[in-house]
PDB file of C-alpha atoms in Angstrom:
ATOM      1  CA  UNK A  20      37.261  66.574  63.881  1.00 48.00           C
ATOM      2  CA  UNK A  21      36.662  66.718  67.463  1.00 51.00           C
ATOM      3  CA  UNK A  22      33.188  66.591  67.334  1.00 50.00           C
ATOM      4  CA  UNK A  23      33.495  63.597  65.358  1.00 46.00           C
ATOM      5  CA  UNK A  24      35.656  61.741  67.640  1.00 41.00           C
ATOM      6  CA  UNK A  25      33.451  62.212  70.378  1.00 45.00           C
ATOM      7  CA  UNK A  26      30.439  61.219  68.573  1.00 41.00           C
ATOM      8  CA  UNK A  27      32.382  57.995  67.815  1.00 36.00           C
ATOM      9  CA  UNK A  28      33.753  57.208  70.928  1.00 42.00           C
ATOM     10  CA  UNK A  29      29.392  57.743  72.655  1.00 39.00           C
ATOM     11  CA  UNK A  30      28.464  55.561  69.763  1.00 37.00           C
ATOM     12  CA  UNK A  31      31.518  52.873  71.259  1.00 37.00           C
ATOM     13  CA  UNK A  32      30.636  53.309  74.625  1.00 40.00           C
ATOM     14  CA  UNK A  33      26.953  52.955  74.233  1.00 41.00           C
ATOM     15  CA  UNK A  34      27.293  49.734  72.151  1.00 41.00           C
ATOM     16  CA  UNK A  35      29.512  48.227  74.721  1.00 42.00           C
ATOM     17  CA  UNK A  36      26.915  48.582  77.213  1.00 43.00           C
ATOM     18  CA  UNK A  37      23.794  47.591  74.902  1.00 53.00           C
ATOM     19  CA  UNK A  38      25.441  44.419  75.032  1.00 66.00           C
ATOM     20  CA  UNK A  39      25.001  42.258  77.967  1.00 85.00           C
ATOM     21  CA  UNK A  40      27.478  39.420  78.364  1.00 95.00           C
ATOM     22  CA  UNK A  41      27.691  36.418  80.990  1.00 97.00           C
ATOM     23  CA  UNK A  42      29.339  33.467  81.678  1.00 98.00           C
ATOM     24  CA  UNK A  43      27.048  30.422  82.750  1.00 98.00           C
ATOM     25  CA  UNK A  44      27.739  26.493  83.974  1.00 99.00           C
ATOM     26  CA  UNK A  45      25.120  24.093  82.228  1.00 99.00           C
ATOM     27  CA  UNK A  46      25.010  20.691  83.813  1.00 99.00           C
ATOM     28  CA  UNK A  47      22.541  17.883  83.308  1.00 98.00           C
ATOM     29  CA  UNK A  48      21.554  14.400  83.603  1.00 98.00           C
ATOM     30  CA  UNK A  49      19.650  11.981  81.638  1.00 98.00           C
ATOM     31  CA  UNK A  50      18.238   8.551  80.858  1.00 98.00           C
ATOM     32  CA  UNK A  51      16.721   6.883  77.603  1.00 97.00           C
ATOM     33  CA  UNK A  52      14.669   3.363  77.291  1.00 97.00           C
ATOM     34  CA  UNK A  53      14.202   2.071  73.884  1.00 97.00           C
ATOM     35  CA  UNK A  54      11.078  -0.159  73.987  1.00 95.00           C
ATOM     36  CA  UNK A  55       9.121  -1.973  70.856  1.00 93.00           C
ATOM     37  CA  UNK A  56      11.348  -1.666  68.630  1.00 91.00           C
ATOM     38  CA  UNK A  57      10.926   1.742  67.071  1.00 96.00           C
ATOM     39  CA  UNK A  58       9.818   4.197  70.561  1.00 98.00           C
ATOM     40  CA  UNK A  59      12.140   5.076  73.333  1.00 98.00           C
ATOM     41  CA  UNK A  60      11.513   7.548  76.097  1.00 98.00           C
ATOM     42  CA  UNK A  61      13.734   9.862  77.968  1.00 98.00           C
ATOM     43  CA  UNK A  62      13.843  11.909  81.229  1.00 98.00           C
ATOM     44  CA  UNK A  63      16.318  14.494  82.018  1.00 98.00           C
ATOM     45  CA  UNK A  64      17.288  17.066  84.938  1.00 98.00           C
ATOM     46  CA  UNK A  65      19.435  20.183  84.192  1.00 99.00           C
ATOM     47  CA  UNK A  66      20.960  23.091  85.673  1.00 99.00           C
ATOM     48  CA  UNK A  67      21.894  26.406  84.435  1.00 99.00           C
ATOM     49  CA  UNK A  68      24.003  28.847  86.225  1.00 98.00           C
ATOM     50  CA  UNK A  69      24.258  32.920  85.334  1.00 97.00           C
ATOM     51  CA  UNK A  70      24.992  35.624  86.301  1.00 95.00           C
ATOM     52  CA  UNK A  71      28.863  34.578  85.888  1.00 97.00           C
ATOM     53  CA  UNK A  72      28.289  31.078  87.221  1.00 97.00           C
ATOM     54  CA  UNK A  73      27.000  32.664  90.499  1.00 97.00           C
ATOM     55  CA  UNK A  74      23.689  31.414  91.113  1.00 97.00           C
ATOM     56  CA  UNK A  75      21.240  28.970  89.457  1.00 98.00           C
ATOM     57  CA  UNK A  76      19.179  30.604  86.270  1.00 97.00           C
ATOM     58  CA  UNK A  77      17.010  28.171  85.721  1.00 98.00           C
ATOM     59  CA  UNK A  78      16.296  24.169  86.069  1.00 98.00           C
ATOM     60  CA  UNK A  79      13.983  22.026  84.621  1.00 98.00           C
ATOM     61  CA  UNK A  80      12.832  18.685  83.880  1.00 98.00           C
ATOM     62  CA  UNK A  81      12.423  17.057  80.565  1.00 98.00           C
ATOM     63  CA  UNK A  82      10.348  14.303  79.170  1.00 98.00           C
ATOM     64  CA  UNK A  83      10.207  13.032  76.543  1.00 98.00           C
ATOM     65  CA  UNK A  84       8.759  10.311  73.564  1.00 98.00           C
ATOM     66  CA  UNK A  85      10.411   9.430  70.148  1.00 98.00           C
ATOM     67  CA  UNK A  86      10.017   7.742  66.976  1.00 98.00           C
ATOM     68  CA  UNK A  87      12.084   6.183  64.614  1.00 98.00           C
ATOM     69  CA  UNK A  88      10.245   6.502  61.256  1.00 98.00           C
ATOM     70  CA  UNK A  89      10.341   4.062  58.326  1.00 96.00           C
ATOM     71  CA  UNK A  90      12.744   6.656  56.910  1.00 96.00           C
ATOM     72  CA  UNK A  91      16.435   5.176  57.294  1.00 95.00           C
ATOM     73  CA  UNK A  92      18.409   7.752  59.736  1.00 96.00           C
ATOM     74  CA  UNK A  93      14.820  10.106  60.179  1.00 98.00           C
ATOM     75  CA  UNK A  94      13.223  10.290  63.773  1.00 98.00           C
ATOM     76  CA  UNK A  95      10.317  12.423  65.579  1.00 99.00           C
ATOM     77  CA  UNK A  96       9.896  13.244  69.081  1.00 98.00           C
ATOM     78  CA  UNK A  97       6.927  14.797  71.067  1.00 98.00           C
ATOM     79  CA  UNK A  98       8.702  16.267  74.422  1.00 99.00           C
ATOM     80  CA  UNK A  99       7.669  18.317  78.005  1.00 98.00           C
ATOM     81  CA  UNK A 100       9.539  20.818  79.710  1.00 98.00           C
ATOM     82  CA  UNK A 101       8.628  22.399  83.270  1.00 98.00           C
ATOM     83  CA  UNK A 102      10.341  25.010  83.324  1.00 97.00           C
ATOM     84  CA  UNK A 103      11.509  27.081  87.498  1.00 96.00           C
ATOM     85  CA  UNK A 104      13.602  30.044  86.016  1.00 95.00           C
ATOM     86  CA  UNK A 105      14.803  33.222  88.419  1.00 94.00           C
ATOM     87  CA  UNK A 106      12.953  36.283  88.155  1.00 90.00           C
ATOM     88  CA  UNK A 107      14.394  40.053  89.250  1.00 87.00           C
ATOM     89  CA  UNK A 108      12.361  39.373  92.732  1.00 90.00           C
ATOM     90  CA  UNK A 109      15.022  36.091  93.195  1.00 89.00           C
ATOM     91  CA  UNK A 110      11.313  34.385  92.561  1.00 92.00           C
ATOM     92  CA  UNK A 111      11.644  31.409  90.895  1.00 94.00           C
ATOM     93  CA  UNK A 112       8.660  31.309  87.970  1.00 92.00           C
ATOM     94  CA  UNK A 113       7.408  28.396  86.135  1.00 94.00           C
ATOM     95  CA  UNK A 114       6.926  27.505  82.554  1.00 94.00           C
ATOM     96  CA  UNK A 115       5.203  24.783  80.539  1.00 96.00           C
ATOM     97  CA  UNK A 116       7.447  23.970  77.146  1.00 97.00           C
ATOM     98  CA  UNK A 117       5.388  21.536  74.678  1.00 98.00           C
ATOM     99  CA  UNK A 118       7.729  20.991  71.901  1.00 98.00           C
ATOM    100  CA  UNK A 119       8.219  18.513  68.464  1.00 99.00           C
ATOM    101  CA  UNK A 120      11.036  17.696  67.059  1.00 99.00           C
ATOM    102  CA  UNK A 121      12.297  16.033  63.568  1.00 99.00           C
ATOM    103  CA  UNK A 122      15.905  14.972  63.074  1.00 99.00           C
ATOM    104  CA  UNK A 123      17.585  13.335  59.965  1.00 98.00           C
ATOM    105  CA  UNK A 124      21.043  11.653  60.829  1.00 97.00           C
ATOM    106  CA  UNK A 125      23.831  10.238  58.103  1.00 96.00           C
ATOM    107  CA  UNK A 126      27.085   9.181  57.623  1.00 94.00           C
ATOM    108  CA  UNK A 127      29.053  11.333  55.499  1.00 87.00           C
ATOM    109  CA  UNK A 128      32.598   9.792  54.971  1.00 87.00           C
ATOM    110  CA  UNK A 129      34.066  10.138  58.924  1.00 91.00           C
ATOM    111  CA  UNK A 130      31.144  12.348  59.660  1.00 96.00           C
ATOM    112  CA  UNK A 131      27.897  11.762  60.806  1.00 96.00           C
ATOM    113  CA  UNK A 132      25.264  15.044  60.024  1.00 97.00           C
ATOM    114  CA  UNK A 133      22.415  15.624  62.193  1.00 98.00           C
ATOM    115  CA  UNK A 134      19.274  17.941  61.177  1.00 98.00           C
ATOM    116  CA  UNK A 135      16.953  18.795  63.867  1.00 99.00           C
ATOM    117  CA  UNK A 136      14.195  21.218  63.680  1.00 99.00           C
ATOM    118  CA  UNK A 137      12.046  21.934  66.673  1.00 99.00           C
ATOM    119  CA  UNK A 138       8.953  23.497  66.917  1.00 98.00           C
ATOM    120  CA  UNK A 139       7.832  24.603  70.674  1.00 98.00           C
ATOM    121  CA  UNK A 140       5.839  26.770  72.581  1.00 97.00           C
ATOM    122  CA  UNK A 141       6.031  27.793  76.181  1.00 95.00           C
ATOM    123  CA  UNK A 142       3.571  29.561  78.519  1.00 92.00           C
ATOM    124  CA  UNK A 143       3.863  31.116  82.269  1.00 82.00           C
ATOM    125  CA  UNK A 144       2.450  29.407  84.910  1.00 75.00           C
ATOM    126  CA  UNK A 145       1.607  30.874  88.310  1.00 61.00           C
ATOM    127  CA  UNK A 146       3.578  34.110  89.195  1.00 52.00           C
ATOM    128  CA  UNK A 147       4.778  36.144  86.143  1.00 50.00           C
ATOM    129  CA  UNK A 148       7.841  38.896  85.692  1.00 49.00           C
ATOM    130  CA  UNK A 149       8.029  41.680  83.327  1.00 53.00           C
ATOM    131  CA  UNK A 150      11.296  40.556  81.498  1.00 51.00           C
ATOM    132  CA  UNK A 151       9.669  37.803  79.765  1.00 53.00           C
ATOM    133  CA  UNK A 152       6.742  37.699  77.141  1.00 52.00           C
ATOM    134  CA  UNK A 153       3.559  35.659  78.456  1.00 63.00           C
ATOM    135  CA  UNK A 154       3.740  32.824  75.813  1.00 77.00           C
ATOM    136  CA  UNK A 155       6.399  32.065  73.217  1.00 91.00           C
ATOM    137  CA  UNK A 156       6.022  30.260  69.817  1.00 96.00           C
ATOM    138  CA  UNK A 157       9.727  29.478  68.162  1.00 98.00           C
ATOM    139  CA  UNK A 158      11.059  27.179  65.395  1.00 98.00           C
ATOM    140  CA  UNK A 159      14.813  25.956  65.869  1.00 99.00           C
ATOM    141  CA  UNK A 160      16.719  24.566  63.085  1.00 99.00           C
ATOM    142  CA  UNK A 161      20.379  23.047  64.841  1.00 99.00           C
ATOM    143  CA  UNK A 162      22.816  21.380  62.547  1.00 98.00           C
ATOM    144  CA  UNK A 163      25.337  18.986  63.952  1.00 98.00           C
ATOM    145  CA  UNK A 164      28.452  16.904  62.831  1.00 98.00           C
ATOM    146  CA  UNK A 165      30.216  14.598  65.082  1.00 96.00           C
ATOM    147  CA  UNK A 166      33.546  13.016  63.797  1.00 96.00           C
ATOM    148  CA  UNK A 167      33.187   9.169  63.542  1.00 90.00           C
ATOM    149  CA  UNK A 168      35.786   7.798  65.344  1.00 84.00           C
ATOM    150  CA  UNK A 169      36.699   3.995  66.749  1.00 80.00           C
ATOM    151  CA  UNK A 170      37.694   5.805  69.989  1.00 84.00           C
ATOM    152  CA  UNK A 171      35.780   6.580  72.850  1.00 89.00           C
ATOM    153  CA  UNK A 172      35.993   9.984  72.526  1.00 93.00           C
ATOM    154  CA  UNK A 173      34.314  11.708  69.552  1.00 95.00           C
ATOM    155  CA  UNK A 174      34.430  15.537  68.842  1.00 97.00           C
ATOM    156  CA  UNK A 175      31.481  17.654  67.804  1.00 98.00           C
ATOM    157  CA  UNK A 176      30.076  21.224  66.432  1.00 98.00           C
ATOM    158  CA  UNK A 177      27.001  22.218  66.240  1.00 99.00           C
ATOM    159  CA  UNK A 178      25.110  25.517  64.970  1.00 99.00           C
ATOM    160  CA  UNK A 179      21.610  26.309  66.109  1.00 99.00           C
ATOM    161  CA  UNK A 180      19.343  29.295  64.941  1.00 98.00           C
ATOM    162  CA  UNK A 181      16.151  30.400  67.175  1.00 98.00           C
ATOM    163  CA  UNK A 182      13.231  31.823  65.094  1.00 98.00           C
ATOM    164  CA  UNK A 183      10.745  33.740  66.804  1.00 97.00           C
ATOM    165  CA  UNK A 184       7.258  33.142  65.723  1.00 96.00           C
ATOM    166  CA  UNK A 185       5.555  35.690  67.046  1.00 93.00           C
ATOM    167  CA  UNK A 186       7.724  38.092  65.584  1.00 94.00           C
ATOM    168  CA  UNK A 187       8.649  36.168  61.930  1.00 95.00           C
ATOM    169  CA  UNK A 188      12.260  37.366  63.126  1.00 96.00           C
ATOM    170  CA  UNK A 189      15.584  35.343  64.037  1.00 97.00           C
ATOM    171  CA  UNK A 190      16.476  36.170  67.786  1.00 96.00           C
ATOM    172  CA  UNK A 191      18.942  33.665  68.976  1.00 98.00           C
ATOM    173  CA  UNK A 192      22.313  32.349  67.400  1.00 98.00           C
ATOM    174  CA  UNK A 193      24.282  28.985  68.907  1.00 99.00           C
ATOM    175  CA  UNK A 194      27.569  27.752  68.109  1.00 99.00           C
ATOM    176  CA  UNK A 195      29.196  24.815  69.796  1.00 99.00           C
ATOM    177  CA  UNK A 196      31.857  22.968  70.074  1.00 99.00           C
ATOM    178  CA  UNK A 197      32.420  19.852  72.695  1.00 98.00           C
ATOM    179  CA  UNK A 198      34.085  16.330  73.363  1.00 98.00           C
ATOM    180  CA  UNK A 199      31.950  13.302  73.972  1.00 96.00           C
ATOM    181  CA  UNK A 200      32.949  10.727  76.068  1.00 95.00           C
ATOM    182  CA  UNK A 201      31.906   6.900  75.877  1.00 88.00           C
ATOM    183  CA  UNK A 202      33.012   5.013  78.464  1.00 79.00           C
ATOM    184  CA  UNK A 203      30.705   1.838  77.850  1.00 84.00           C
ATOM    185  CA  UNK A 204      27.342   0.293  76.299  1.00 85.00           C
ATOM    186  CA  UNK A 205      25.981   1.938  80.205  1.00 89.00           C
ATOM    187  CA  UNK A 206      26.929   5.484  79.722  1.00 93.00           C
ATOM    188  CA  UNK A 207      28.657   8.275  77.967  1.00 93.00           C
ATOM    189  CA  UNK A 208      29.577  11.994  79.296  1.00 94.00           C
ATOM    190  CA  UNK A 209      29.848  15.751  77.102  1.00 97.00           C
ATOM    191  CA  UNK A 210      31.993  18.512  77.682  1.00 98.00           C
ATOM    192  CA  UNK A 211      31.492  21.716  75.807  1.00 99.00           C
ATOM    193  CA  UNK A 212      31.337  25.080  75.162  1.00 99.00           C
ATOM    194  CA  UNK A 213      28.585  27.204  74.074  1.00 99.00           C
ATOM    195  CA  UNK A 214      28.461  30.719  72.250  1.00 99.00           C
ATOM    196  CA  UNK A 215      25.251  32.117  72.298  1.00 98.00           C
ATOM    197  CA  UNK A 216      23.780  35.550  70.944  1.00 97.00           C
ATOM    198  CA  UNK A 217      20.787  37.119  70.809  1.00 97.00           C
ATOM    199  CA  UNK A 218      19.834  39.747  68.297  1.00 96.00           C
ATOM    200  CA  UNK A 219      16.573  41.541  67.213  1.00 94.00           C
ATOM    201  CA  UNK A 220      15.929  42.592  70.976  1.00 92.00           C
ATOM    202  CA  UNK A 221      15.745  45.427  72.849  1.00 91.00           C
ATOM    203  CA  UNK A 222      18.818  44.091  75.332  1.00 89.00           C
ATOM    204  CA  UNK A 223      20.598  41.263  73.299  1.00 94.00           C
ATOM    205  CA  UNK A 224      22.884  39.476  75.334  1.00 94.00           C
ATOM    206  CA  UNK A 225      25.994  37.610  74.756  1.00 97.00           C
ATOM    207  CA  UNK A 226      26.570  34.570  76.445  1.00 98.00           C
ATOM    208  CA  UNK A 227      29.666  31.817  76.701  1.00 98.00           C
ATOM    209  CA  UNK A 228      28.954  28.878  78.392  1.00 99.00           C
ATOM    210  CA  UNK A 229      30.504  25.732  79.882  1.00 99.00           C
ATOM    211  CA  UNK A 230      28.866  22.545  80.113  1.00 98.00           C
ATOM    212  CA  UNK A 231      28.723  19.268  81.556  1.00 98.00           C
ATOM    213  CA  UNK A 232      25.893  16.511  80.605  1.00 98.00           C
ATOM    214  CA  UNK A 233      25.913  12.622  81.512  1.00 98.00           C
ATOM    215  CA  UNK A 234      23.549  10.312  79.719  1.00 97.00           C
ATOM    216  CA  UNK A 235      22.595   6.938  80.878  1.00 96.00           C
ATOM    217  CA  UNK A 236      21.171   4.024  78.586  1.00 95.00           C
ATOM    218  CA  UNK A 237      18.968   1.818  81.033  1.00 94.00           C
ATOM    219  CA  UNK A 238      18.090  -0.997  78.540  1.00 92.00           C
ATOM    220  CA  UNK A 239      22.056  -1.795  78.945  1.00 88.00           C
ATOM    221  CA  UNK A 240      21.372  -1.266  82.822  1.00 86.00           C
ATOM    222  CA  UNK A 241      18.742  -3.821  82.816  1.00 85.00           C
ATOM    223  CA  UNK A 242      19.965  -6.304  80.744  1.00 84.00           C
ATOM    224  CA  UNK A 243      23.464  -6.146  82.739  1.00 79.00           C
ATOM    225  CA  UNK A 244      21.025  -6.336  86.306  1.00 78.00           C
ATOM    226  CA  UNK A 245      19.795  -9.356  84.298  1.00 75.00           C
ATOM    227  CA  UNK A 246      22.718 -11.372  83.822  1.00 75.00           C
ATOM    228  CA  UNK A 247      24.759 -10.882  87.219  1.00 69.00           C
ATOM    229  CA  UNK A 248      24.323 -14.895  88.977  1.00 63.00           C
ATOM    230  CA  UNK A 249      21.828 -15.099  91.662  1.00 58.00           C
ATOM    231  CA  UNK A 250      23.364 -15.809  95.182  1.00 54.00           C
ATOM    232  CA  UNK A 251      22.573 -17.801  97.479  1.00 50.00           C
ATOM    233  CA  UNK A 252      21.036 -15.890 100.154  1.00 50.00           C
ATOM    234  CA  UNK A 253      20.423 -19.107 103.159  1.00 50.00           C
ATOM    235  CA  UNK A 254      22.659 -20.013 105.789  1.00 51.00           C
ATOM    236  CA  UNK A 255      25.404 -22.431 105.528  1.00 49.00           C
ATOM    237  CA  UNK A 256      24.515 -25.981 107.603  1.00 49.00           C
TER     238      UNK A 256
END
């Protein structure tokens, strides 16, 4: 009995410590231009802080290009992400993310449902580390609901699964839950909170994350920058 106990409580102890958690700070910025009717582009900037919210992971820069398809409600997207993420040297190392994505949005009742797969692949650039593989291939599959609501504030879950194509194995589990905020036609602001886990690696971690995002719609910018009445810049006689 003995021996069994302290076979159990190794078998405890060692799980707790395969298990890596953290708690990180994800904040970001973006801007979106619709433009002939069916395209729009967007750029974004974003942070993320580890290592309990103590210094910056990673940040990168995304760009991106999408199309709303004949389809009511379906879309595609062809999107760039440079990637500056720290290494175990405090380096920071670079990556190049190509990625597509196809989403299907409707209304169901006070719901709206969002589908979006993703399909990306990332390489190194410049200096490499040892904790990362030289070139990833995954397919993401994230499914959404927001409630519909007259209100500028609109709650939100979403569930995302990671599929690792070099492998044929799931790696990566989301699950989140956040408010958004409209304040206007100009912009609208997200708070969440993120549950992520990792599984089918050698040192899955756990991690639970708070986020802020702002988003910025610059047709409305324009067209407001538009419509304010010229003044009359000469001197009064």
């Amino acid at each position: 009995m003995k021996k069994a106990l302290t076979i159990l409580s190794l078998w405890i102890s060692f799980a707790g410590f395969s298990q890596v958690n953290d708690f990180g700070i994800w904040t970001s910025l973006s801007a979106e231009y619709d433009f002939l009717e069916r395209f729009s582009a967007h750029v974004s900037e974003e942070l993320r802080f580890n290592e309990n919210a103590t210094e910056l992971g990673s940040y990168f820069t995304d760009l991106g290009l999408d199309y709303k398809l004949p389809v009511p409600g379906l879309r595609a997207g062809m999107n760039y992400r440079y990637v500056r993420r720290r290494a175990w040297n405090d380096m920071y190392t670079g990556r190049s993310r190509w990625y597509m994505d196809l989403s299907y949005k409707r209304k169901l009742w006070k719901l709206t449902g969002i589908w979006r797969m993703r399909l990306q692949t990332q390489n190194k650039t410049g200096l490499t580390d040892e904790d990362q593989p030289t070139a990833s291939n995954y397919l993401r599959n994230r499914f959404t609901f927001k409630y519909n609501s007259e209100r500028r504030i609109r709650p939100f879950v979403y569930m995302e699964f990671f599929t690792n194509l070099n492998t044929g194995l799931g790696d990566n589990i989301r699950f989140c839950g956040g408010l958004e905020f409209k304040q206007n036609e100009l912009s609208n602001f997200e708070l969440f909170y993120l549950y992520q886990r990792e599984y089918n690696l050698p040192d899955p971690g756990r991690n639970f994350v708070v986020g802020i995002s702002y988003g910025l719609n610059l047709n409305t910018l324009f067209e407001t920058a538009k419509s304010k009445p010229e003044t009359d810049s000469a001197p009064a006689n």
